[in-house]
Coordinates of C-alpha atoms and ligand atoms in Angstrom, one line a residue:
X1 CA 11.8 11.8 -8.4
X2 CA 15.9 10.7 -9.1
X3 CA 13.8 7.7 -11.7
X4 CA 11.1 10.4 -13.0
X5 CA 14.0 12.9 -13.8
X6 CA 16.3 9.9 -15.9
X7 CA 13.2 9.1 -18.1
X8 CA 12.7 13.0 -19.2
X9 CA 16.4 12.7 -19.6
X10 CA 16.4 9.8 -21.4
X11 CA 12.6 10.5 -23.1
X12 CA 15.0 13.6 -24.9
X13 CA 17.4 11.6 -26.3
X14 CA 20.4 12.0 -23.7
X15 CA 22.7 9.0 -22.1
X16 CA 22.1 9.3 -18.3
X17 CA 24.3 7.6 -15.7
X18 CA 22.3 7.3 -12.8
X19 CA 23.4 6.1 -9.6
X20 CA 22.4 5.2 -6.7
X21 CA 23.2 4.4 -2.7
X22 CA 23.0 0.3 -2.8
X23 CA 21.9 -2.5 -5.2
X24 CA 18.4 -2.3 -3.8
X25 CA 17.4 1.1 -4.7
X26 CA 19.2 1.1 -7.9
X27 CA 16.1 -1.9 -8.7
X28 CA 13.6 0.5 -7.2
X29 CA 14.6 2.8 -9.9
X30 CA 14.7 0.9 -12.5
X31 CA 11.6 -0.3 -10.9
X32 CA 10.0 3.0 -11.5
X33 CA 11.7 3.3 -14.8
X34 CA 10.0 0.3 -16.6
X35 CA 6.7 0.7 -14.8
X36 CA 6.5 4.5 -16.0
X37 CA 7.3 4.1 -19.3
X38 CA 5.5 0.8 -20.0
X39 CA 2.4 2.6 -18.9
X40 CA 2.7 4.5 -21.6
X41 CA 3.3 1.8 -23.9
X42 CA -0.2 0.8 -22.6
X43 CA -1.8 3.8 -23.5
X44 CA -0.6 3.7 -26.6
X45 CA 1.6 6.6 -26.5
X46 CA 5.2 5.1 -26.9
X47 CA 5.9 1.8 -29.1
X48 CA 7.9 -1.0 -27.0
X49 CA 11.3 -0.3 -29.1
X50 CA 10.9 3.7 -28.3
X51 CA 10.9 1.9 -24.8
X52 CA 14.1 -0.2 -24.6
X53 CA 16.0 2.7 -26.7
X54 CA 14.9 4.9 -23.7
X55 CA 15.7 2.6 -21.1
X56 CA 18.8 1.7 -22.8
X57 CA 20.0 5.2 -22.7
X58 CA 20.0 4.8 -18.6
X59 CA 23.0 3.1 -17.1
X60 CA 22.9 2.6 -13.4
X61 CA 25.6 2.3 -11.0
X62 CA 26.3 2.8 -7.3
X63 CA 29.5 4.0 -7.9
X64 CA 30.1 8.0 -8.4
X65 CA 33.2 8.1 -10.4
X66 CA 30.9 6.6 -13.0
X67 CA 29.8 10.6 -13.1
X68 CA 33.1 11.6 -14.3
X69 CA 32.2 12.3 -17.7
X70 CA 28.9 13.9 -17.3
X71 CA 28.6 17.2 -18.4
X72 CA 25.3 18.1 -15.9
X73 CA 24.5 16.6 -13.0
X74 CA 21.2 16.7 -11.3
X75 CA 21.4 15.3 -7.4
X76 CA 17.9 14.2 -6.3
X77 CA 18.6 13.0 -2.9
X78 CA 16.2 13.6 0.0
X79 CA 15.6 17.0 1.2
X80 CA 18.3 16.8 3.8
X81 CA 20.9 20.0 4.0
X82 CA 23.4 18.1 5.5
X83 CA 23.4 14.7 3.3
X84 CA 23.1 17.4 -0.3
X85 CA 26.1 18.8 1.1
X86 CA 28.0 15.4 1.1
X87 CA 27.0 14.5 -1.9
X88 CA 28.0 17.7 -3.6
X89 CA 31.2 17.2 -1.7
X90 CA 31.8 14.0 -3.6
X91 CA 30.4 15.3 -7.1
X92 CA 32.6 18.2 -6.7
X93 CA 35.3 15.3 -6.4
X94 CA 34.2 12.9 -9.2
X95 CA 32.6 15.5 -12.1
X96 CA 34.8 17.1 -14.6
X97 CA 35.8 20.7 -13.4
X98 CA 33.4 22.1 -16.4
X99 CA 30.4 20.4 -15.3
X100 CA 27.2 21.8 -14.1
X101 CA 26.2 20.7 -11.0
X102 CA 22.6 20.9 -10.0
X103 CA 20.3 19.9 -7.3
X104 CA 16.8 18.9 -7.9
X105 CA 15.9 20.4 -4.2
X106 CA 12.2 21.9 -3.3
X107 CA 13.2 23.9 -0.6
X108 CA 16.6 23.9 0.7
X109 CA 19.0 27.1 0.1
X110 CA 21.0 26.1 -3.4
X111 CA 23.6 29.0 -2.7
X112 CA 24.5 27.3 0.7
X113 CA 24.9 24.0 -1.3
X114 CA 27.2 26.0 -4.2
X115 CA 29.0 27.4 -1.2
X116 CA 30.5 23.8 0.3
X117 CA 31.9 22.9 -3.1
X118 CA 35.0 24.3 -5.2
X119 CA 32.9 25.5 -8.5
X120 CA 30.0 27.1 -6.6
X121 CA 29.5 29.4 -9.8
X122 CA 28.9 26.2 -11.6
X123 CA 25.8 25.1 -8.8
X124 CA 22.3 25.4 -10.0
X125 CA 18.8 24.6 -8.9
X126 CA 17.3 22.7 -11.4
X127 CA 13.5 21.6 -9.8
X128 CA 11.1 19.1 -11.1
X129 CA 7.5 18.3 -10.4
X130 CA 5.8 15.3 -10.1
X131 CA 5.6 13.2 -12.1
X132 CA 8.3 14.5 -13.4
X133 CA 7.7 13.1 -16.7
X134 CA 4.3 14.7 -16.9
X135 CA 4.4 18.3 -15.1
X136 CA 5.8 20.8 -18.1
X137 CA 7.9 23.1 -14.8
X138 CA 11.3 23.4 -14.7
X139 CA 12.2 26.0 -11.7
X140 CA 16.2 26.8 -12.6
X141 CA 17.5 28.9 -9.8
X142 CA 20.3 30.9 -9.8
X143 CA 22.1 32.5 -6.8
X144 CA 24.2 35.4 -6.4
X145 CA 27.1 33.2 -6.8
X146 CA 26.1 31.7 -10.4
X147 CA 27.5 32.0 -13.6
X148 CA 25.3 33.6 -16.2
X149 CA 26.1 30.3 -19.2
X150 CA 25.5 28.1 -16.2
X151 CA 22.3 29.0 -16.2
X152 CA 21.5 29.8 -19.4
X153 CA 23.0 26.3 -20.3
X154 CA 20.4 24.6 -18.2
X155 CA 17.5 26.6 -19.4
X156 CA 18.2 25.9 -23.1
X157 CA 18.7 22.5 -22.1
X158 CA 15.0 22.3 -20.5
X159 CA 13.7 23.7 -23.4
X160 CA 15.1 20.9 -25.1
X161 CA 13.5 18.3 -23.6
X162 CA 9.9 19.8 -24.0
X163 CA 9.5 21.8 -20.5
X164 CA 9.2 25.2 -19.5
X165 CA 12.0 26.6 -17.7
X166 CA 10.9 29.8 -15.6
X167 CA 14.5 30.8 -13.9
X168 CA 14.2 32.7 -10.5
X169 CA 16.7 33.7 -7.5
X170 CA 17.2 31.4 -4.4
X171 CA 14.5 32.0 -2.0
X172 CA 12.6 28.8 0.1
X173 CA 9.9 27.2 -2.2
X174 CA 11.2 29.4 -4.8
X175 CA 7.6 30.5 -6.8
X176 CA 5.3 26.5 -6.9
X177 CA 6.2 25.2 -3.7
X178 CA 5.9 28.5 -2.4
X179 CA 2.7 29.7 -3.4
X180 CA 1.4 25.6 -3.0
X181 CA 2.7 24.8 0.4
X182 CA 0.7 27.8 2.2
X183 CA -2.6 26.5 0.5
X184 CA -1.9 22.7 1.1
X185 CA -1.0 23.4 4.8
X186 CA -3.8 25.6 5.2
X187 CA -6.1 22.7 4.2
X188 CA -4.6 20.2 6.3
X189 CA -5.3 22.9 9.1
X190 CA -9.2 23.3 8.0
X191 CA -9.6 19.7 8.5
X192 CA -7.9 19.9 11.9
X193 CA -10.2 22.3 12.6
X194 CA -13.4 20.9 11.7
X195 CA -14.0 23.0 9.2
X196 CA -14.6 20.6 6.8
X197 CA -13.7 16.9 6.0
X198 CA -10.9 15.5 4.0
X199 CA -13.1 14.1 0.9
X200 CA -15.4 17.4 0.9
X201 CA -12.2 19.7 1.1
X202 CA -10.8 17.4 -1.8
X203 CA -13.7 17.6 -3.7
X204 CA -14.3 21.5 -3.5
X205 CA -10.8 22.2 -4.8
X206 CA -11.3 19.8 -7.5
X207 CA -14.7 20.6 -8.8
X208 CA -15.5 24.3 -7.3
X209 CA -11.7 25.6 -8.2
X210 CA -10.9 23.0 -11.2
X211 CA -7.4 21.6 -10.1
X212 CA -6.2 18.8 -11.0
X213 CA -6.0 17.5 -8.0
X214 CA -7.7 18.4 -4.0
X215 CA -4.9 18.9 -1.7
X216 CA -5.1 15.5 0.4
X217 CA -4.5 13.8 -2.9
X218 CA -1.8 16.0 -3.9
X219 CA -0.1 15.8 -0.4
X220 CA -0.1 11.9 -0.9
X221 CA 1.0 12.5 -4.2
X222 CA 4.2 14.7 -3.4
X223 CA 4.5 12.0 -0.5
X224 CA 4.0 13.6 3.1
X225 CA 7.5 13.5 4.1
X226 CA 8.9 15.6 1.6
X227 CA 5.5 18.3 2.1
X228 CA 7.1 18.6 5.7
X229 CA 10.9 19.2 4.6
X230 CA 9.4 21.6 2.4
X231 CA 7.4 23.8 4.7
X232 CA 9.4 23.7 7.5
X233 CA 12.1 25.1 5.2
X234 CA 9.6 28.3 3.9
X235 CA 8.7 28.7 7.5
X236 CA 12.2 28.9 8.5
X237 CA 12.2 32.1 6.0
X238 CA 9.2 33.3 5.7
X239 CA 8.2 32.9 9.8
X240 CA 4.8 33.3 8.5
X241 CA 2.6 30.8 11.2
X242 CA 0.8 29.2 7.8
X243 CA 4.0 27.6 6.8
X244 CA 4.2 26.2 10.4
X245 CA 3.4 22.5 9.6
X246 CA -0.1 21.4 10.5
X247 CA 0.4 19.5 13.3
X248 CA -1.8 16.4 11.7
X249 CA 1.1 16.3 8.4
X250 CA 3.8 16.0 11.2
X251 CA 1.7 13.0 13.2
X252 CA 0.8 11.1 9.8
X253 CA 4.9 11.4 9.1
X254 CA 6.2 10.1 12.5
X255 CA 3.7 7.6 11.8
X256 CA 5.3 6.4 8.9
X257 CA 2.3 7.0 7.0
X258 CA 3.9 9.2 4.0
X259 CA 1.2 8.9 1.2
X260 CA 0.6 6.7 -1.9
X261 CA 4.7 5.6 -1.3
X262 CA 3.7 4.0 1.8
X263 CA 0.2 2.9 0.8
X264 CA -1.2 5.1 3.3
X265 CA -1.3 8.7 4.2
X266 CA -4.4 11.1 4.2
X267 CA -6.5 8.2 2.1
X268 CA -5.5 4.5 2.1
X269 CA -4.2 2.9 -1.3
X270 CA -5.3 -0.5 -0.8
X271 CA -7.1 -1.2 -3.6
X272 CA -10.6 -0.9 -2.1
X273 CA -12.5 1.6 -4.5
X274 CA -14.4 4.0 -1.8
X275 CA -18.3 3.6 -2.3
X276 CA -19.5 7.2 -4.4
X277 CA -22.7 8.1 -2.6
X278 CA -25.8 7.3 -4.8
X279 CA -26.8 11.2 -6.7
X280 CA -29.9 12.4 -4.6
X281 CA -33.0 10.9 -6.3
X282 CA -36.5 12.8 -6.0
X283 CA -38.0 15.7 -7.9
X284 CA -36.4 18.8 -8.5
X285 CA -37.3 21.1 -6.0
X286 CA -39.2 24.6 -5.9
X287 CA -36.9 26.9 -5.5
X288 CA -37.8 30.9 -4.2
X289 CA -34.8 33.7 -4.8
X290 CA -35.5 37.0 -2.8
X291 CA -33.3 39.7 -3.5
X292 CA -31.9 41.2 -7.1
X293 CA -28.2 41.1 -8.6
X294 CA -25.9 39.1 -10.8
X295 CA -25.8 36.5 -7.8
X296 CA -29.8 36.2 -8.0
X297 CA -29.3 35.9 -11.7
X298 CA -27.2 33.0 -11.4
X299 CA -29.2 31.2 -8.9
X300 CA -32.1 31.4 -11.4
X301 CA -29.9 30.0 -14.3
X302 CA -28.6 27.6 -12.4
X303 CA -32.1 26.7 -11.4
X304 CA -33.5 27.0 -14.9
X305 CA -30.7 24.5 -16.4
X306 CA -31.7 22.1 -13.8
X307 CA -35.2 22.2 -15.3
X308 CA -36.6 23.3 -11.9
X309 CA -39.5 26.3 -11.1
X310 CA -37.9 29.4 -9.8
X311 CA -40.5 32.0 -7.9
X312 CA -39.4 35.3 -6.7
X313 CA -42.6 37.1 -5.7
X314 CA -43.4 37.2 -2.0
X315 CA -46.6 35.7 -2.6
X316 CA -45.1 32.7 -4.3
X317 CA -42.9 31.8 -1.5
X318 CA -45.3 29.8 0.5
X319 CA -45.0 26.6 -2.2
X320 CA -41.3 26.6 -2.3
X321 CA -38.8 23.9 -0.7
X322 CA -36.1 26.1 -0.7
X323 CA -35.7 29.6 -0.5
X324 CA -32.6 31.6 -1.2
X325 CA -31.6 35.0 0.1
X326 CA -29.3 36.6 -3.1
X327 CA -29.4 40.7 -1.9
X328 CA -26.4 42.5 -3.2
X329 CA -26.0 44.3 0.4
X330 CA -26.3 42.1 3.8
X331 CA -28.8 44.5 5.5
X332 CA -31.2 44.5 2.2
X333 CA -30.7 40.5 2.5
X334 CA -31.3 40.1 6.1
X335 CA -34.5 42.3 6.0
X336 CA -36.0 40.0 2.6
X337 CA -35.3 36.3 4.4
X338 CA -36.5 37.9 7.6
X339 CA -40.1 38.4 5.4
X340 CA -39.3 35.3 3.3
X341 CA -39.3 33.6 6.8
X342 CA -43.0 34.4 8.2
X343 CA -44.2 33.4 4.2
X344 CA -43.0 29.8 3.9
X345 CA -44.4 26.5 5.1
X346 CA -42.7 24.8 8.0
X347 CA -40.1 22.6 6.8
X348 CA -38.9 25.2 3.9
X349 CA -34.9 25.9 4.4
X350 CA -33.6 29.0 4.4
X351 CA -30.2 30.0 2.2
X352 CA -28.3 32.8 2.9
X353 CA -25.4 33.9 0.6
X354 CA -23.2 35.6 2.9
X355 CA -19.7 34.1 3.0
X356 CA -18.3 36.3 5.3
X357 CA -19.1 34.1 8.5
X358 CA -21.8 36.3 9.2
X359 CA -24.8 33.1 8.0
X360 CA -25.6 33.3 11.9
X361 CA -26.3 36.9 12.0
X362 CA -28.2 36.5 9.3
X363 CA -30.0 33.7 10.4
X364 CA -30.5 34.9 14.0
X365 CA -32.8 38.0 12.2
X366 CA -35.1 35.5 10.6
X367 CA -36.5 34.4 14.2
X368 CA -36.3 30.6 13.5
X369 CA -32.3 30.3 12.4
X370 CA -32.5 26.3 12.9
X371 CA -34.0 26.4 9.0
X372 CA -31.3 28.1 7.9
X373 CA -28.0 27.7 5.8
X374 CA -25.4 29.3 4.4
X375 CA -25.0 28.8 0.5
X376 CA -22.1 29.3 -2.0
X377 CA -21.4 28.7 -5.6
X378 CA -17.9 29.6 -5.3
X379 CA -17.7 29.5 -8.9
X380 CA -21.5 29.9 -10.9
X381 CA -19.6 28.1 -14.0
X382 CA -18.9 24.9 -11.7
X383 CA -21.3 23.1 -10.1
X384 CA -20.1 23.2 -6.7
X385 CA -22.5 24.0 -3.6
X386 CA -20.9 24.8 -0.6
X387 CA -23.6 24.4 2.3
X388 CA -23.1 26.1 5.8
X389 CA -24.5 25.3 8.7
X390 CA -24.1 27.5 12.1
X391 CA -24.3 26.2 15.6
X392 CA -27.9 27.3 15.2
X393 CA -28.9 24.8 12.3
X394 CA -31.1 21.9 13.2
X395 CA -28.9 18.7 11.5
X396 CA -31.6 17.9 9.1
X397 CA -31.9 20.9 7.7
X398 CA -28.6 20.9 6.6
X399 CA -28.5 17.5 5.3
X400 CA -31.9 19.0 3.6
X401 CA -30.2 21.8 1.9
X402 CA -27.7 19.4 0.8
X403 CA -30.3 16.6 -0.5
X404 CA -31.9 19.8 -2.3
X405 CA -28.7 21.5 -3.6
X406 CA -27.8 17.8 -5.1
X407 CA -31.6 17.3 -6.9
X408 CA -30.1 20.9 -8.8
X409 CA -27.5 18.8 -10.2
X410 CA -25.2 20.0 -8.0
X411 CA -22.3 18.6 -5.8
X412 CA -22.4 19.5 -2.8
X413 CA -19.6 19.9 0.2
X414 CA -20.7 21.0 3.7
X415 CA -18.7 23.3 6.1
X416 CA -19.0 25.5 8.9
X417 CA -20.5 29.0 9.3
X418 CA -16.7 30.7 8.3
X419 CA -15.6 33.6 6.1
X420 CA -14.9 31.8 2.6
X421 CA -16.4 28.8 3.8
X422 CA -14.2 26.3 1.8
X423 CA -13.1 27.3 -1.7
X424 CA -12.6 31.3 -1.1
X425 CA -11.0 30.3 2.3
X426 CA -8.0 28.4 0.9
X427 CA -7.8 30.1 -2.6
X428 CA -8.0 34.0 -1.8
X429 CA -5.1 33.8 0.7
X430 CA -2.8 31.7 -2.2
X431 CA -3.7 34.3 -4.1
X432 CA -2.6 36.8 -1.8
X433 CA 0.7 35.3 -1.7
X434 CA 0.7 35.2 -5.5
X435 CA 0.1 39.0 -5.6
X436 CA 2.6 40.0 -3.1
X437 CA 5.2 37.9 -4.9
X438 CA 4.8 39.8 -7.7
X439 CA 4.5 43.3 -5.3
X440 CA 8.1 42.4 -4.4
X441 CA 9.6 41.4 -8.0
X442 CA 10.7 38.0 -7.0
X443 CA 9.1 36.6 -10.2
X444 CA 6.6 38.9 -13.5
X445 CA 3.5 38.0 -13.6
X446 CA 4.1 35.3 -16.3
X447 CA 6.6 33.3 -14.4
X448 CA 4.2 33.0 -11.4
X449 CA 1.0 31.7 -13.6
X450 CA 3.3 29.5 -15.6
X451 CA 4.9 28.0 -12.8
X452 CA 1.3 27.2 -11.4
X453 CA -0.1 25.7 -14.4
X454 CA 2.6 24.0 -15.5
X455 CA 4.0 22.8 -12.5
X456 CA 0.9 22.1 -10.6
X457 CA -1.6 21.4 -13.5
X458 CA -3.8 24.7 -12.2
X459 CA -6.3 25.5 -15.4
X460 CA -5.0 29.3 -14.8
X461 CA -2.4 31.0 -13.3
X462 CA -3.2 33.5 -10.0
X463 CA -2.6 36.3 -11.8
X464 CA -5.0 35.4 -14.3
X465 CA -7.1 34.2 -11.6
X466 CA -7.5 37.6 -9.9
X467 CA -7.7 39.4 -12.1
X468 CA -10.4 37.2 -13.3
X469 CA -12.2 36.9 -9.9
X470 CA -11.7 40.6 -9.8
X471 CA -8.9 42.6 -7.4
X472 CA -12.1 44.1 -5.4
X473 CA -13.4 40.7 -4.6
X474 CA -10.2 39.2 -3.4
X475 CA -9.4 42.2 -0.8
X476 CA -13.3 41.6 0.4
X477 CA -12.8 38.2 1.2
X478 CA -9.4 38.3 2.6
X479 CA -10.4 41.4 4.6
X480 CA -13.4 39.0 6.3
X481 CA -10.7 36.2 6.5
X482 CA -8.3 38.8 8.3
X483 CA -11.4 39.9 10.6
X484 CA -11.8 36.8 11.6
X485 CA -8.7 35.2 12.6
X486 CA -6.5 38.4 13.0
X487 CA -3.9 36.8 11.0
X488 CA -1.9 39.5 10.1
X489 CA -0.6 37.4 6.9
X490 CA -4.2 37.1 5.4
X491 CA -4.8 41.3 5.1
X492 CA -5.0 42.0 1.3
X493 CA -1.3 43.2 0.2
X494 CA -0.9 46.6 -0.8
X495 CA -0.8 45.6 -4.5
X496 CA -3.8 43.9 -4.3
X497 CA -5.7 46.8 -2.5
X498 CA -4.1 49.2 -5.0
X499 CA -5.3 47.4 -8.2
X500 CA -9.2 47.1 -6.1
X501 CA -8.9 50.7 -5.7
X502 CA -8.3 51.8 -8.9
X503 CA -10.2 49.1 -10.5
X504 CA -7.6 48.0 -12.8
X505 CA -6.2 44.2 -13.2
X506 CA -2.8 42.7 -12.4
X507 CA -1.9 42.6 -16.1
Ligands
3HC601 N1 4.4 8.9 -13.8 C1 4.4 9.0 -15.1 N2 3.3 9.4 -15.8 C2 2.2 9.6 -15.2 C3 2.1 9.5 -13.8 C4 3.3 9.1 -13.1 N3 3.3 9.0 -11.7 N4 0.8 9.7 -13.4 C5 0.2 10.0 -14.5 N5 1.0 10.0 -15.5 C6 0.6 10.2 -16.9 C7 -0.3 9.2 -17.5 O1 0.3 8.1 -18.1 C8 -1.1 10.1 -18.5 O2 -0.3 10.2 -19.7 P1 -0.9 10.3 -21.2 O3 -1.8 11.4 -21.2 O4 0.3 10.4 -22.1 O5 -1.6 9.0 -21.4 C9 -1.1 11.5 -17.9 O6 -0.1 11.5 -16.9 C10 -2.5 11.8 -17.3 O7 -2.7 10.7 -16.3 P2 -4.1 10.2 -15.9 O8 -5.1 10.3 -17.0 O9 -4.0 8.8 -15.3 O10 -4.5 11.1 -14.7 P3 -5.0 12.5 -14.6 O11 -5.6 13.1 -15.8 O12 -5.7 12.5 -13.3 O13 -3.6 13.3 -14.4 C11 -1.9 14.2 -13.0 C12 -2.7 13.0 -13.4 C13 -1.1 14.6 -14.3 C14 -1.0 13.8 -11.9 C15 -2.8 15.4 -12.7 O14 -3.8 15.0 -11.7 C16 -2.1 16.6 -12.1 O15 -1.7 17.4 -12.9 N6 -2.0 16.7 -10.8 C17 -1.3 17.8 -10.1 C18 0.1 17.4 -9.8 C19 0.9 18.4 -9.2 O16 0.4 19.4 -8.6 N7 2.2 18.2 -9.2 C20 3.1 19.1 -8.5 C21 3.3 18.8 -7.1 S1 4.5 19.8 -6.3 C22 6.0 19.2 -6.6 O17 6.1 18.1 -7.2 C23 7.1 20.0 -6.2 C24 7.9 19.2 -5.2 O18 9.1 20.0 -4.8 C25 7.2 18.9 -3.9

C-alpha cells in the first residue's frame, strides 16, 4: 500500500521521500514501484521516460530524519495501534512543526493516533484503496481534534492528484470498509455455512450484482491479514456479531495463508489457470411459466432471447422440460405448480420463485417436492440463475435445473433453500447498513455511493441501488432474512421502512 501510495504521489508530479524499516523492504518497494508502473508502460498507457521521471521523483531511505522537510506525511504501516503510535511518536520528532501528519489506516481510531503526538490538530486520516493507483477514493478523516486547513489542505491536495476525496469523522471502517467488511465477512460465513461454494459465491457477486470483483477475490486482493485487523476493529465498535471475523478468515491467517501476497489464501496463485466448465451443450429446452406478473414477463423474455418455446397454458404443460412457477403472491403460486405438477411428464423439474426460504413449502404442496427447485434471477438484466435445492430435491434434479438454466444462456450458481439465496442474501443487508448510515448522518447520500464506486469499483452506489431495487423490496427481503436468523442487525432500518412506506426513494 506504502509503494501504491508513492507512485500516485509521484504519478502527480510531487518529490516523495519514502522510507522504510530495513534495506530489504525498501527493495520490496521499489520492487512494487517498477513492476506497477512498467505494467503500464506495457499497456501502453505511460512512455518509459514518464517512467523514470516518476520513479525518479521517489527517494527511499530507512532513515526518518530524511522526513524533515516534508510538508505531508502519510504513515502506511501495518494496522497495529500500538506500532502507528511509535511511529507517529518519531514523525512527531523528525517533521517540521507545520507539517501534516496523516495515516493511511483502514480501521484504527485516528484521534487516538493525533492524541500521542504534540500537533494532534495537525493528524489526519488520509485512506487509500487498492490498488492504490487505480481506485479513484480518498477517505480524509477528521476528528474532533483537527484543524479545519488541515483538512482542507489534504482534500485539495487529493483533488490534485486526480481522486476523489469524500471527508468524513473518525468512526471504525469509516464509510468503504465499513459498508464492505459486513458483506465480505458475511460471505466468508455463507461458505462456512454451506450455503454456497467459494467460486459460485464469487461468481454471483460478479455477474448477478456486477462488481468488479466476488468477495474471495477481493479478500485475497486486500490480503486476509489486513481484512481481519479491519473487522475486528468495526466489531470492537459496532459489537454487531457480522463484524465478528468468520472464523475460516481467522484460520486461513494463522495459517499464514494471507491471499495473492502469500500466493495462497481463499484460491491458490500458482499459475495453474482453473479448468472453466464446458457451456452446457444440447437443445434449448421447453420451457412452461404458470402464473402472471412482471416476474413471468421476464422469464418469457428471457426465454424468448434464448430463442427457446415458452408455453403457459395448462394444457401445454405436458411437453415442457421445465416448468416455472412466476405468481405474484405465494398462495396463488403454490396452488398453480401444485396443478402444473399432476400435468407434466415424469422427469419435468419444477421452479419455484420464492426467495424467501419458503422453496420447501412450496415444494412440499406439489406432492412430489424431489422435482423441484428454487429459481432466481436476482437481477432480469444479468444473466445470473440462482438454483435452490431443499433437503427434499433428488440431486439430479438440481444438476438438471442447472444443465437447463445454462442451455438459456444462463450462468448458473447453486445454493441452499435460504431467504435471498445468494445475491439478495449478502447485498440487501449491505444495503441496510448503507441506509442506516445515512439515517444517522455520518455521511449524505453522495459520499456513501461515491465512496462505494470509487473506492470499491461498485457500478452504483447503495443509495442508487435502493432506490433502484426499490425501498419496498429491500425491507421484504431483509424482513425474510430477519425471520430467519433472528438477527436483530438484519431488520430493515427505520429509514428504509419509512421510504417503503411512503413509497418514495432515498434521493
Ligand atoms: N497496481 C496498479 N495497477 C493495477 C493493479 C495493481 N495492483 N491492478 C490492476 N491495475 C490496473 C491495470 O494496469 C489497468 O490499468 P489500465 O486500465 O490503465 O490499463 C487497470 O488497473 C484495470 O486492470 P485489469 O484490466 O487488469 O483488471 P480489471 O479490469 O479486472 O480491474 C481492478 C482490476 C481495478 C482491481 C478491479 O477488479 C476492481 O475495481 N476491483 C475492486 C477493488 C476494490 O474493491 N478495492 C478496494 C478494496 S478495500 C481497500 O482497499 C480498503 C483497505 O482499507 C482494506
Amino acid at each position: 500500500m506504502g509503494a501504491g501510495i508513492a507512485e500516485v504521489l509521484a504519478r502527480g508530479g510531487l518529490a516523495v521521500v519514502g522510507v522504510e524499516v530495513d534495506r530489504d523492504a525498501l527493495e520490496r518497494g521499489r520492487g512494487h514501484l517498477e513492476s506497477s508502473t512498467g505494467r503500464a508502460v506495457k499497456r501502453g498507457r505511460l512512455t518509459a521516460e514518464a517512467q523514470q521521471e516518476i520513479l525518479g521523483r521517489v527517494a527511499l531511505t530507512t532513515d526518518f530524519a530524511d522526513l524533515g522537510d516534508c510538508d505531508l506525511v502519510i504513515e502506511a504501516v501495518p494496522e497495529r495501534l500500538d506500532l502507528k503510535r511509535r511511529v507517529f511518536a518519531e514523525l512527531d520528532r523528525v517533521c517540521r512543526a507545520d507539517a501534516v501528519l496523516a495515516t493511511n489506516t483502514s480501521s484504527l481510531p485516528v484521534t487516538d493516533i493525533a492524541a500521542g503526538t504534540s500537533r494532534p490538530s495537525q493528524v489526519v486520516g488520509v485512506h487509500f484503496f487498492n490498488p492504490a493507483p487505480v481506485m479513484k477514493l480518498v477517505e480524509v478523516i477528521a476528528t474532533v481534534l483537527t484543524e479545519p486547513d488541515a483538512v482542507t489542505g489534504v482534500a485539495e491536495l487529493v483533488k490534485g492528484l486526480g481522486k476523489t476525496p469524500v471527508t468524513i469523522g473518525d468512526r471504525a471502517g469509516f464509510v468503504a470498509n465499513r459498508l464492505l467488511f459486513g458483506y465480505l465477512n458475511g460471505a466468508a460465513a455463507m461458505l462456512e455455512s454451506g450455503h454456497a461454494t467459494r467460486d459460485d459465491i464469487d461468481t454471483a457477486m460478479k455477474t448477478g450484482a456486477g462488481l468488479p470483483m466476488g468477495p474471495f477475490t477481493l479478500m485475497d486482493l486486500i490480503g486476509l491479514d489486513t481484512c481481519l485487523q479491519v473487522l475486528d476493529a468495526i466489531y470492537a465498535e459496532s459489537r454487531d456479531r457480522r463484524h465478528a471475523a468468520s472464523p475460516l478468515l481467522r484460520e486461513l491467517v494463522t495459517a499464514g495463508l494471507l491471499g495473492r501476497k502469500t500466493g495462497r489464501g481463499f484460491y491458490a496463485y500458482d499459475g495453474v489457470e482453473q479448468a472453466k466448465p464446458d457451456a452446457p451443450d444440447g437443445p434449448r429446452p421447453v420451457v412452461g411459466i404458470v402464473g402472471v406478473g412482471p416476474l413471468a414477463d421476464a422469464i418469457a423474455a428471457l426465454c424468448d432471447r434464448a430463442g427457446t418455446q415458452v408455453r403457459d397454458s395448462a394444457a401445454e404443460l405436458a411437453g415442457c422440460d421445465l416448468v416455472v412457477e412466476a405468481a405474484e403472491d405465494a398462495e396463488a403460486g403454490r396452488a398453480l405448480l401444485s396443478a402444473a405438477a399432476q400435468a407434466v411428464k415424469p422427469g419435468t423439474v419444477l421452479a419455484v420463485t420464492s426467495v424467501d426460504g419458503s422453496v420447501i413449502r412450496q415444494a412440499m404442496a406439489t406432492g412430489r417436492p424431489a422435482d423441484v427447485v428454487g429459481l432466481h434471477l436476482p437481477d432480469p438484466a444479468a444473466p445470473l440463475a440462482e438454483i435452490a435445492a431443499t433437503v427434499a430435491t433428488a440431486p439430479d434434479v438440481a444438476g438438471r435445473a442447472a444443465e437447463l438454466a445454462g442451455r438459456l444462456g444462463l450462468t448458473v450458481v447453486r445454493c441452499r433453500d435460504r431467504a435471498g439465496f445468494i445475491v439478495d442474501a449478502l447485498r440487501f443487508p449491505y444495503l441496510n447498513d448503507a441506509a442506516a448510515m445515512l439515517g444517522a448522518g455520518y455521511a449524505d447520500a453522495d459520499s456513501i455511493d461515491a465512496a462505494m464506486t470509487l473506492g470499491c469499483g461498485y457500478p452504483t452506489g447503495p443509495i442508487a441501488d435502493l432506490d433502484r431495487l426499490g425501498p419496498d423490496r429491500a425491507v421484504t427481503v431483509l424482513n425474510a432474512l430477519h425471520a430467519e436468523t433472528r438477527d436483530p442487525a438484519l431488520a430493515p432500518t427505520p429509514l428504509l421502512v419509512e421510504h417503503a412506506t411512503a413509497g418514495r426513494p432515498l434521493r
